[in-house]
Every structure is written in structure tokens, then in C-alpha cells.
């Protein structure tokens, strides 16, 4: 290959003291350019999305109002009410979210009726940005016109934006107001006050920044979506994670509830509100406003293959020992049909039932779905027996769609050892492996896939992150992940996808850490792990190239002779369109080590560091 460029990516802690360098021995790595190996799949590095840590509601989904449809179990959760406020479910505008609110006169000329929303740990407002308030309303008795005063209120209680909306129709009607706050406040509030002698009925009160990702009305937070796009992911896995399974089947993620008009997508609980007793978030629900249509759209926008995960009829096995909690084997038809309908929603033409819904929602052209995962962290024969009919049905109807099965919740152990041969027997295309482990595991597992059975199925490293007990994200964890990923890359013939998890976390409302990107109501902070993921992803190349340590073996912890510490991990790929070799070298300890670029490489060298 006539390459003329080398890009060296060094993720290293280097301490350049003259004496240390003089004492330390250089590490010679040799790149065998004559032997380009397996292709690197375009799906190799991707994103795992789950609504955990307020990743969707209160996070990526740009809606700023909590409990906008008044359908939380306590209908005014998230709202403070004053004056004459009542909740009713009679004659609802949106039958699947039936609760709505009546604002009636307070009964005294100097008293007021209204409701005030606290947002998700406040409402983030930016001076000079426009915010779109929408609500559904109708007049009450005798169709007397009413006026609703809409105000943005600062954390200090000042009114920083105001609009009056005239409610004139006695049928449910959508009203819109654009409001611009006078100051920036990360913890603002939204207040609606009745400003007329006549009352109103209201529902689905929503506030979005106008400036969402791609400018969509039911859109995503632009800063967060842009960070996702900047990783140039090959795959987007959604909607999780454990929320796929549900703490019980009734609350599993039912994708059909997440499409169609947002007002009529039924609220679901979010199991992360009660999973960890030391971090309870009783107001954590799933509005499903960021639903499957929006996930497919996001995947398309950021250039990733969509990878939906569906329920296999098992509720979360961690939380349900009782076999009766799961769908019986002879009652799986509904779940299998959900999967077939999902493929139709994504790929069917506009004459099909679900393809027509996709078109009505704004996307007549298919989303070209090529992969589905069936079940999340399932285990045991109860999983194998359920997966089999899913595989048979999908193969019969959509043989081109690749199937991903589970290897259980851990990277090893009895469940794992049982499931891998079963996945092979069921001939799934990829097996999803999950590992949340400590630094030693990540470093020693840089060789994990070197000896894997090459007969397939391929591997999807579907959830992983280096955990330092009791510590949030840090640079050491990211270095260990980077070292481990040299092993993913070297084994790209069988590792076809990898997604770090979890993806997003609100600093004031998280349940799980570390996470890839942290955010508050106005700002986003990508972690060192984000930068590692991004570096690998934007430099994934097209073909693996052998990169050898002085002993002629892959560099999977080359020891520093001065200290005995194994600290150099490296891998290389060829990027054929760019005519470039890309070398990743990870230095995982504080020992000083000169790192000359591979000695047998061409002349022009560009070096790129994590921030570059
Ligand atoms: O990523 C957080 C959780 O970890 C996922 O929901 C689950 O699949 C795993 O146990």
C-alpha cells in the first residue's frame, strides 16, 4: 500500500524529565505494513443510549417542563399550585394521558389562580434565546374567553419573560407563545396564571428552546446532540439497558407507546427512580417524547446505524425471581409481533401500517434498519427458550436483519459460559457482552479477544466502562479503557461493535457513574472517557494492521525494564481512503518512557493528541 502519512495518537501520561528519560529505555514498536488484516466494521465504535441519570427527560430531550401532561401518579408533581386549581380526567384531549387541569377564578379580586413548574432541577434559561411555550387549552362555561399569563421566573423570583395568551375556543386547541428571558438562569421556573374572570382547561404544557439540534420542535438539546455527533458513531443502541426489560413487564419499554403524537404517548415509569435506595428520584418518569421515531432520526442525523433493543418477554431478572413475572413461552406472540412491526416501522414502505405511521410522522423514506438486539442482560434457559422463536420469526420474515443475543450481565461466570454456546447454536449474528470492571481487569483484558473462537458469532461489547470503586469519572479510568480498546481494535475480525455505557448523566440527578458525558441545565462536560471514545471512533480506519512489540507479539502491556511495570498498549489500523496508518499508543503509568514512533514508517508524520 502506497501510504505516505502516519497519524500517531498518543493517549499517555508522559513525564518528560531529562533524567528519567535518560534512564528509561525507549519502546520500539514495529508496524507490519505488508500484512493489512481484517476490515474494521463501520459499526465498530458507537453510542449506547439509555434514559438513566436523566439522560432523556431532563437531558438530551430538550423539553423543560416536568410532568407536562399531569399524568404522574401525583398529577401535580413538579407543579406548585395556587388559587383554584383542580385536576380532572373527564373528556380528556389525549385519552392515553387523561389527566388535565382546570384553572378557575380564585373567588376574590385580589387572589390569583395558577401553577408553577420546577423543571428538572430547575429550568435552564439563556438570555437572548427564544423559548417556545405550547399548551392545549379550551374555554369553560358559556365559552367565555380567558387569558393565560405565561411567565419565566428566575430562581430569585423575578419575572424575566412574559406573554399573555388569549384562549378563545371551546374545543381543545394548541396555543403557542415565543418568550425570551431577560437574564440567564440555570434554575428558572415556568408560571401560568389565570389573568381573566373566566377560567380555562389546560393540558400538555411544554417549553422547549427554539434552538434545538437541527431546529426540530420536539427536539434535542443542541449541545449534547452535537457532542454525540462529534464522535461520528457507527452505531446508536437504544433505548437501553435495563429499562428495555422493565421492573415488571407492564413497565417494559414498549416502542409502540413511543411513536405517534407526543401528547398521546402514555407516560411510563422509569425504573431508575427507585433502583438505588441511596439515590431515589421519585419524580423520574419516561414521557417517551424522545421515542423510537426520534431515536431513528438521531441515528440518521449523526450517521450511525440504528440498533434498537426489544423486550424478549422477560422482565428484569435481577428483580424477578418468580417465573410468573415473565411472559410464558406460549404467550410470546405479542412480543414477537412487536419486533416484526418494529422492522416494518423502520423499513416498511408507506403502504404498510407501520411504514405509513413513520411517513405521517415526517419520514416517508425507510430508516434502513439492519440490526436488532433481543433482550438486554438476560440469562438462563428461560432466555434461550424465549429467544429461539424470535430468531425463527425474524429469519423467516427479514433474513437480512442481523440479530444480537445476550451473554448475560457479566463478562464471565456461569451465565456467560452457558449463553455463548447457546448463542452459537441459535446462530445469532452478534453476542452482547457487558463489563463494568476495575482498572486491572481492563488492562489484563487487552488480550481478551486474541484467543476468541473465530467461528462467530461476532462480539458486540455493548456496555462497558472502567470503574474505580467510589470514584467518578477520571483520567485513569479513561486510560485503562483506551488500553483495553487496543484489544478490541486488534481483534476487529470478531469484535464488530463497541459502546461505552452509560452515555449521559445530569450532575444533580444521576443514579450511576462513571458516565461518558456530564451535563447540567445549561452546560455539558465530556469526560476523559468521551475523548477516548471519540479518538477511537474518528480514527477507526478500515483495516487492522499488525503492530508488534520488541518480542514480536502485540503490544498488550509492554514492560518498562527499569520498573517492571507493564504500561504500553498499542494497536494500528490502515485508513484506505485517507491512505494513512493510524497508530494508537496508550501509556498507562507514570513511569517515564520515550515513545518513538514505529521505526519502520514513512516520512511525513502528524501527531495528534487527545485535545487536538
Ligand atoms: O448502564 C447501566 C445499566 O447497566 C444498564 O441499564 C444495564 O444493562 C446494566 O446493568
XYZ file of C-alpha atoms in Angstrom, residues 196-424:
229
model
C -59.209 36.804 33.343
C -62.527 36.411 35.192
C -63.207 33.261 33.141
C -61.363 30.003 33.753
C -59.665 27.547 31.361
C -58.854 23.862 30.983
C -55.238 23.132 30.036
C -53.125 20.109 29.154
C -49.695 19.167 27.801
C -47.870 22.348 28.844
C -44.494 22.275 27.106
C -41.467 24.552 26.891
C -38.567 23.949 24.518
C -35.655 26.104 23.437
C -36.283 27.111 19.831
C -32.629 26.382 19.153
C -32.715 22.578 19.319
C -30.483 20.164 17.406
C -31.484 20.561 13.735
C -34.146 23.054 14.873
C -36.838 20.421 15.459
C -39.830 21.384 17.628
C -39.934 18.096 19.549
C -36.173 18.282 19.514
C -32.961 17.514 21.344
C -30.590 19.698 23.355
C -28.222 21.031 20.751
C -25.036 20.986 22.863
C -25.498 17.350 23.878
C -26.533 16.122 20.439
C -23.546 17.881 18.886
C -21.210 16.096 21.285
C -22.739 12.790 20.221
C -22.411 13.686 16.551
C -18.766 14.695 17.069
C -17.891 11.098 17.917
C -19.024 10.079 14.408
C -20.561 6.919 15.842
C -21.028 3.826 13.724
C -23.981 2.564 15.734
C -26.608 4.001 18.083
C -28.034 1.482 20.552
C -31.357 2.476 22.154
C -33.405 2.651 24.375
C -31.159 0.811 26.951
C -30.281 -1.067 29.153
C -32.452 -2.342 31.933
C -35.334 -0.035 31.023
C -35.947 -2.259 27.997
C -36.906 -5.074 30.369
C -38.812 -3.096 32.995
C -39.026 -3.934 36.681
C -42.130 -5.787 35.525
C -43.438 -6.473 32.045
C -46.141 -3.823 32.339
C -43.456 -1.164 32.566
C -41.059 -2.583 29.962
C -40.123 -0.238 27.131
C -42.930 -0.732 24.635
C -41.743 1.008 21.496
C -45.285 1.302 20.158
C -46.097 3.657 23.039
C -43.213 5.890 21.984
C -44.413 6.792 18.472
C -47.238 8.936 17.110
C -48.322 12.285 18.560
C -46.217 13.130 21.602
C -49.268 14.287 23.534
C -50.734 10.806 23.380
C -47.665 8.729 24.214
C -48.543 7.221 27.580
C -46.281 8.053 30.462
C -44.170 5.140 31.705
C -42.301 4.825 34.960
C -38.530 4.967 34.881
C -37.065 2.082 36.881
C -34.052 4.231 37.743
C -36.170 6.300 40.092
C -36.136 3.516 42.693
C -33.286 1.154 41.723
C -30.762 2.501 44.234
C -32.214 3.331 47.667
C -29.378 5.781 48.335
C -30.266 7.691 45.157
C -34.026 7.733 44.858
C -35.597 10.022 42.270
C -39.347 9.744 42.833
C -40.136 12.188 40.033
C -38.261 10.201 37.389
C -40.674 9.062 34.663
C -40.449 8.464 30.925
C -42.561 10.863 28.882
C -41.420 8.945 25.770
C -41.221 12.291 23.984
C -37.825 11.035 22.879
C -39.212 7.841 21.381
C -38.325 5.397 18.660
C -39.044 7.798 15.798
C -36.731 10.368 17.375
C -34.055 7.709 18.026
C -34.121 6.622 14.395
C -33.921 10.262 13.343
C -30.999 10.900 15.674
C -29.163 7.862 14.311
C -29.696 9.148 10.790
C -28.592 12.673 11.723
C -25.327 11.541 13.295
C -24.549 8.949 10.645
C -24.987 5.894 12.890
C -26.734 2.614 12.174
C -29.802 2.362 14.405
C -29.713 -0.536 16.861
C -32.974 -0.950 18.776
C -33.172 -3.365 21.694
C -36.533 -5.038 22.297
C -38.087 -6.995 25.138
C -37.918 -10.778 24.801
C -40.769 -11.279 27.255
C -38.537 -11.383 30.332
C -38.859 -8.659 32.933
C -35.595 -7.649 34.628
C -34.222 -10.924 36.008
C -32.314 -9.152 38.779
C -35.641 -8.030 40.191
C -37.846 -11.009 39.401
C -37.086 -14.495 40.690
C -40.690 -15.527 40.299
C -41.195 -17.244 36.903
C -44.725 -15.829 36.849
C -43.227 -12.343 36.390
C -42.233 -13.218 32.831
C -44.256 -13.898 29.711
C -44.944 -17.642 29.449
C -43.391 -19.430 26.497
C -46.776 -19.886 24.869
C -47.587 -16.181 25.181
C -44.725 -14.636 23.250
C -46.663 -13.839 20.085
C -47.369 -10.258 21.153
C -43.668 -9.633 21.791
C -42.576 -11.246 18.550
C -45.187 -9.250 16.654
C -43.832 -6.075 18.289
C -40.432 -6.906 16.825
C -41.802 -7.616 13.348
C -43.841 -4.426 13.476
C -40.740 -2.516 14.513
C -38.937 -3.661 11.394
C -41.969 -2.552 9.405
C -41.962 0.821 11.162
C -38.308 1.311 10.245
C -38.151 -0.288 6.812
C -41.685 -0.811 5.514
C -42.954 1.192 2.589
C -45.666 3.758 3.119
C -48.450 1.325 2.202
C -47.748 -0.764 5.301
C -49.449 0.041 8.598
C -46.303 0.961 10.474
C -44.470 2.412 7.483
C -47.468 4.703 6.986
C -47.183 5.915 10.592
C -43.493 6.664 10.042
C -44.442 8.650 6.936
C -47.152 10.544 8.817
C -44.584 11.442 11.435
C -42.446 13.022 8.720
C -40.156 10.325 7.318
C -41.599 8.568 4.266
C -38.255 7.063 3.312
C -37.256 3.986 5.313
C -34.665 4.171 8.086
C -32.808 1.104 6.729
C -32.700 -0.849 9.973
C -30.079 -3.608 9.778
C -29.632 -4.787 13.378
C -31.846 -5.586 16.350
C -30.971 -6.818 19.822
C -33.435 -9.142 21.534
C -33.320 -8.885 25.304
C -30.839 -6.913 27.383
C -28.980 -8.622 30.225
C -30.910 -11.903 30.134
C -29.669 -15.258 31.257
C -30.520 -18.913 31.721
C -32.623 -21.349 29.745
C -35.568 -19.043 30.268
C -33.819 -16.639 27.892
C -32.643 -19.227 25.397
C -36.118 -20.729 25.128
C -37.689 -17.342 24.551
C -35.066 -16.109 22.107
C -35.456 -19.126 19.800
C -38.927 -18.243 18.438
C -37.878 -14.595 17.966
C -34.920 -15.734 15.875
C -37.078 -18.095 13.824
C -39.719 -15.435 13.141
C -37.224 -12.737 12.205
C -35.155 -15.012 9.986
C -38.329 -16.067 8.161
C -39.588 -12.533 7.564
C -36.438 -10.406 7.484
C -33.382 -12.574 6.858
C -31.225 -9.509 6.210
C -31.668 -8.061 9.688
C -28.830 -9.082 11.977
C -29.729 -10.410 15.405
C -27.873 -9.651 18.631
C -28.279 -12.010 21.581
C -27.189 -11.586 25.195
C -24.356 -13.213 27.155
C -25.831 -12.099 30.470
C -24.905 -9.285 32.824
C -21.205 -10.060 33.221
C -18.110 -10.714 31.134
C -17.534 -14.120 32.685
C -19.082 -16.648 35.060
C -21.783 -19.271 34.835
C -24.393 -17.252 32.933
C -21.799 -16.152 30.409
C -20.379 -19.641 29.932
C -23.852 -21.059 29.456
C -25.044 -18.474 26.978
C -22.176 -18.233 24.498
C -22.580 -21.800 23.170
C -26.340 -21.302 23.138
C -26.000 -18.132 21.098
C -23.792 -20.037 18.685
